[in-house]
């Protein structure tokens, strides 16, 4: 069974540009989560989808971040415009019941 | 504010040693505590603990939860170089009547096992 996949693995952009991260959950998992780890800090929750609906977006830092999950399969997380403090590793996780399985993350560097 | 604290932050041991990693938590709504191992990329699931005093085991790894004292430990016996990784503790803290199960993470413990 394929695990959670994320694309790209690395992204380097300049401040003010737009970046879109993609997550493909494990097939059949209704729950999809986005998390972020910034330098030196713990992994923090961003938001949670159940199928295509946003269940909890309390962790989204501001309105420069937009997450979508059209059709309830893969999800995208867009940062527009990117700021220096957005640099970090963005993880996606999926679950069907309780256990969340994580993808390898996208390392985003904003210069 | 909900928080999870892990200790030590880092640890260096020799192969064959036994290690104990600690995780304490303070959260408003507790459902479960999870341990993950992160080597290079994706954190990989180790254990989910929901009840106090029941040890979970997988090979040389074991973990137990104390819901009264609000902590968990992860033990690794006869350590090997392949155990070198960041070990993450996370607490599942439901919101909105249980409709969402966000994880609250500690900063992790970096374990280095030397030959």
Short mmCIF file of C-alpha atoms in Angstrom, two decimals:
data_model
loop_
_atom_site.label_atom_id
_atom_site.label_comp_id
_atom_site.label_asym_id
_atom_site.label_seq_id
_atom_site.Cartn_x
_atom_site.Cartn_y
_atom_site.Cartn_z
CA UNK A 1 0.00 0.00 0.00
CA UNK A 2 1.42 3.38 -0.99
CA UNK A 3 1.97 5.85 1.80
CA UNK A 4 1.29 9.56 1.93
CA UNK A 5 3.18 11.37 -0.80
CA UNK A 6 4.04 15.03 -1.07
CA UNK A 7 5.32 17.16 -3.90
CA UNK A 8 7.73 18.83 -4.27
CA UNK A 9 10.24 17.57 -1.74
CA UNK A 10 12.03 20.93 -1.78
CA UNK A 11 11.03 24.40 -2.94
CA UNK A 12 13.13 27.54 -2.90
CA UNK A 13 11.33 30.76 -3.76
CA UNK A 14 11.78 34.47 -3.27
CA UNK A 15 9.76 36.55 -0.91
CA UNK A 16 6.54 37.68 -2.57
CA UNK A 17 6.26 34.67 -4.87
CA UNK A 18 3.58 32.02 -4.78
CA UNK A 19 4.13 28.36 -4.00
CA UNK A 20 1.72 25.44 -4.11
CA UNK A 21 2.37 22.26 -2.18
CA UNK A 22 0.58 19.03 -2.95
CA UNK A 23 -0.34 16.07 -0.78
CA UNK A 24 -1.71 12.71 -1.89
CA UNK A 25 -3.13 10.81 1.08
CA UNK A 26 -3.30 7.07 1.49
CA UNK A 27 -6.08 5.78 -0.73
CA UNK A 28 -9.39 5.61 1.08
CA UNK A 29 -8.41 7.92 3.92
CA UNK A 30 -11.09 10.54 4.47
CA UNK A 31 -9.06 12.61 6.94
CA UNK A 32 -6.23 14.77 5.69
CA UNK A 33 -4.12 17.05 7.88
CA UNK A 34 -1.51 19.72 7.20
CA UNK A 35 1.22 20.48 9.73
CA UNK A 36 4.29 22.71 9.66
CA UNK A 37 7.64 22.68 11.40
CA UNK A 38 9.56 25.94 11.42
CA UNK A 39 13.23 26.07 12.40
CA UNK A 40 13.85 24.99 15.97
CA UNK A 41 10.19 24.62 16.83
CA UNK A 42 7.80 21.73 17.22
CA UNK A 43 5.52 20.45 14.47
CA UNK A 44 2.30 22.49 14.56
CA UNK A 45 -1.17 21.76 13.24
CA UNK A 46 -2.47 23.88 10.38
CA UNK A 47 -5.77 22.35 9.31
CA UNK A 48 -7.88 19.22 8.93
CA UNK A 49 -10.06 18.07 6.04
CA UNK A 50 -12.72 15.41 6.19
CA UNK A 51 -13.18 14.46 2.56
CA UNK A 52 -13.47 17.83 0.82
CA UNK A 53 -14.70 19.78 3.86
CA UNK A 54 -12.50 21.85 6.16
CA UNK A 55 -13.17 20.50 9.62
CA UNK A 56 -10.72 22.66 11.54
CA UNK A 57 -8.51 25.42 10.16
CA UNK A 58 -7.64 26.97 13.49
CA UNK A 59 -3.92 26.53 12.91
CA UNK A 60 -3.69 28.45 9.64
CA UNK A 61 -1.37 31.38 10.39
CA UNK A 62 -3.04 34.02 8.19
CA UNK A 63 -4.97 34.57 4.97
CA UNK A 64 -1.88 34.14 2.81
CA UNK A 65 -2.40 30.40 3.24
CA UNK A 66 -5.12 28.64 1.26
CA UNK A 67 -5.78 24.91 1.42
CA UNK A 68 -8.08 23.00 -0.87
CA UNK A 69 -9.15 19.41 -1.31
CA UNK A 70 -11.40 19.32 -4.32
CA UNK A 71 -13.05 15.95 -4.80
CA UNK A 72 -11.87 14.72 -1.44
CA UNK A 73 -8.69 13.13 -2.76
CA UNK A 74 -5.43 15.06 -2.97
CA UNK A 75 -4.96 18.43 -1.29
CA UNK A 76 -3.03 21.57 -2.13
CA UNK A 77 -1.66 24.24 0.17
CA UNK A 78 -0.93 27.56 -1.49
CA UNK A 79 1.12 30.32 0.07
CA UNK A 80 0.61 33.69 -1.64
CA UNK A 81 2.59 35.86 -1.25
CA UNK A 82 5.30 33.98 0.60
CA UNK A 83 7.17 35.67 3.45
CA UNK A 84 10.51 34.79 5.04
CA UNK A 85 8.83 33.37 8.15
CA UNK A 86 6.95 30.81 6.04
CA UNK A 87 10.17 28.81 5.63
CA UNK A 88 9.98 25.38 7.18
CA UNK A 89 8.91 21.81 6.52
CA UNK A 90 5.27 21.27 5.62
CA UNK A 91 3.94 17.82 6.49
CA UNK A 92 0.76 16.17 5.36
CA UNK A 93 -0.87 13.28 7.20
CA UNK A 94 -3.90 11.14 6.53
CA UNK A 95 -6.03 8.79 8.58
CA UNK A 96 -9.14 6.69 8.28
CA UNK A 97 -9.76 6.14 11.98
CA UNK A 98 -7.32 7.28 14.67
CA UNK A 99 -3.73 6.84 13.57
CA UNK A 100 -2.32 9.63 11.42
CA UNK A 101 0.28 8.55 8.83
CA UNK A 102 2.69 11.20 7.69
CA UNK A 103 4.25 12.05 4.37
CA UNK A 104 7.92 12.95 3.91
CA UNK A 105 7.24 16.68 3.96
CA UNK A 106 8.03 19.58 1.65
CA UNK A 107 10.94 21.75 2.71
CA UNK A 108 10.09 25.35 1.79
CA UNK A 109 12.77 28.00 1.79
CA UNK A 110 11.76 31.62 1.24
CA UNK A 111 14.68 33.92 0.39
CA UNK B 1 -2.46 26.55 26.23
CA UNK B 2 -2.03 22.89 25.29
CA UNK B 3 1.57 21.70 25.38
CA UNK B 4 3.72 18.60 25.11
CA UNK B 5 7.23 18.53 26.56
CA UNK B 6 9.84 15.93 25.72
CA UNK B 7 13.08 15.18 27.49
CA UNK B 8 15.92 14.92 27.02
CA UNK B 9 16.27 17.10 23.92
CA UNK B 10 19.14 14.93 22.73
CA UNK B 11 20.90 11.80 23.84
CA UNK B 12 24.05 9.96 22.76
CA UNK B 13 24.45 6.30 23.72
CA UNK B 14 26.46 3.28 22.65
CA UNK B 15 25.08 0.22 20.94
CA UNK B 16 23.58 -2.17 23.44
CA UNK B 17 22.53 0.53 25.91
CA UNK B 18 18.94 0.92 27.10
CA UNK B 19 17.33 4.35 26.76
CA UNK B 20 14.21 5.94 28.19
CA UNK B 21 12.60 8.90 26.50
CA UNK B 22 10.10 11.04 28.35
CA UNK B 23 6.98 12.89 27.30
CA UNK B 24 4.75 14.98 29.56
CA UNK B 25 1.63 16.83 28.49
CA UNK B 26 -0.97 19.38 29.49
CA UNK B 27 -3.99 19.44 27.20
CA UNK B 28 -7.63 20.38 27.62
CA UNK B 29 -9.06 17.36 25.85
CA UNK B 30 -6.99 14.18 25.78
CA UNK B 31 -7.81 11.26 23.53
CA UNK B 32 -4.52 9.45 22.97
CA UNK B 33 -0.75 9.81 22.95
CA UNK B 34 1.31 8.76 19.97
CA UNK B 35 4.99 8.09 19.43
CA UNK B 36 6.64 8.53 16.05
CA UNK B 37 10.18 7.89 14.79
CA UNK B 38 11.60 10.35 12.26
CA UNK B 39 14.79 9.30 10.50
CA UNK B 40 15.17 11.30 7.32
CA UNK B 41 11.78 12.25 6.04
CA UNK B 42 8.36 11.03 7.13
CA UNK B 43 7.63 10.46 10.81
CA UNK B 44 6.73 6.78 11.07
CA UNK B 45 4.15 5.59 13.55
CA UNK B 46 5.32 3.56 16.54
CA UNK B 47 2.61 3.42 19.20
CA UNK B 48 -0.77 4.81 20.17
CA UNK B 49 -1.59 4.81 23.88
CA UNK B 50 -5.03 5.51 25.27
CA UNK B 51 -5.15 3.74 28.64
CA UNK B 52 -2.94 4.08 31.69
CA UNK B 53 -0.65 1.28 32.75
CA UNK B 54 -0.97 -0.90 29.65
CA UNK B 55 2.41 -1.43 28.05
CA UNK B 56 2.64 -1.51 24.28
CA UNK B 57 5.58 -3.49 22.85
CA UNK B 58 7.12 -3.87 19.44
CA UNK B 59 10.39 -5.74 19.39
CA UNK B 60 12.91 -3.81 21.45
CA UNK B 61 10.61 -0.81 21.82
CA UNK B 62 7.97 -0.41 24.49
CA UNK B 63 5.85 2.43 25.81
CA UNK B 64 3.48 3.13 28.65
CA UNK B 65 1.12 5.93 29.59
CA UNK B 66 0.25 7.43 32.98
CA UNK B 67 -2.90 9.54 32.64
CA UNK B 68 -2.87 10.55 36.29
CA UNK B 69 0.62 12.04 36.18
CA UNK B 70 0.21 13.06 32.52
CA UNK B 71 3.29 11.45 31.02
CA UNK B 72 4.51 8.64 28.85
CA UNK B 73 7.86 6.92 28.41
CA UNK B 74 9.35 5.19 25.41
CA UNK B 75 11.96 2.52 26.18
CA UNK B 76 14.42 1.11 23.71
CA UNK B 77 16.49 -1.87 24.86
CA UNK B 78 19.70 -3.17 23.28
CA UNK B 79 19.96 -0.09 21.08
CA UNK B 80 21.35 -0.36 17.54
CA UNK B 81 22.75 2.29 15.22
CA UNK B 82 19.53 2.00 13.22
CA UNK B 83 17.63 3.39 16.20
CA UNK B 84 19.30 6.77 15.64
CA UNK B 85 16.48 9.20 14.87
CA UNK B 86 14.28 11.94 16.26
CA UNK B 87 11.55 10.46 18.44
CA UNK B 88 8.39 12.54 18.45
CA UNK B 89 5.64 12.46 21.05
CA UNK B 90 2.22 13.82 20.10
CA UNK B 91 -1.06 14.10 21.92
CA UNK B 92 -4.36 13.81 20.12
CA UNK B 93 -6.55 16.65 21.33
CA UNK B 94 -10.04 16.62 19.85
CA UNK B 95 -11.92 19.81 19.18
CA UNK B 96 -15.46 20.59 18.14
CA UNK B 97 -17.04 17.68 19.95
CA UNK B 98 -14.48 15.24 18.66
CA UNK B 99 -14.92 16.10 15.02
CA UNK B 100 -11.27 16.90 14.55
CA UNK B 101 -8.23 15.20 16.04
CA UNK B 102 -5.32 17.55 15.70
CA UNK B 103 -2.01 16.37 17.10
CA UNK B 104 0.01 18.52 19.48
CA UNK B 105 3.69 17.68 19.20
CA UNK B 106 6.67 17.99 21.46
CA UNK B 107 9.96 19.21 20.03
CA UNK B 108 11.30 15.66 19.86
CA UNK B 109 14.28 13.81 21.32
CA UNK B 110 17.29 13.36 19.05
CA UNK B 111 18.81 9.97 19.75
CA UNK B 112 22.26 9.08 18.43
CA UNK B 113 23.46 5.50 18.86
CA UNK B 114 27.20 5.09 18.39
CA UNK B 115 28.78 1.78 17.36
#
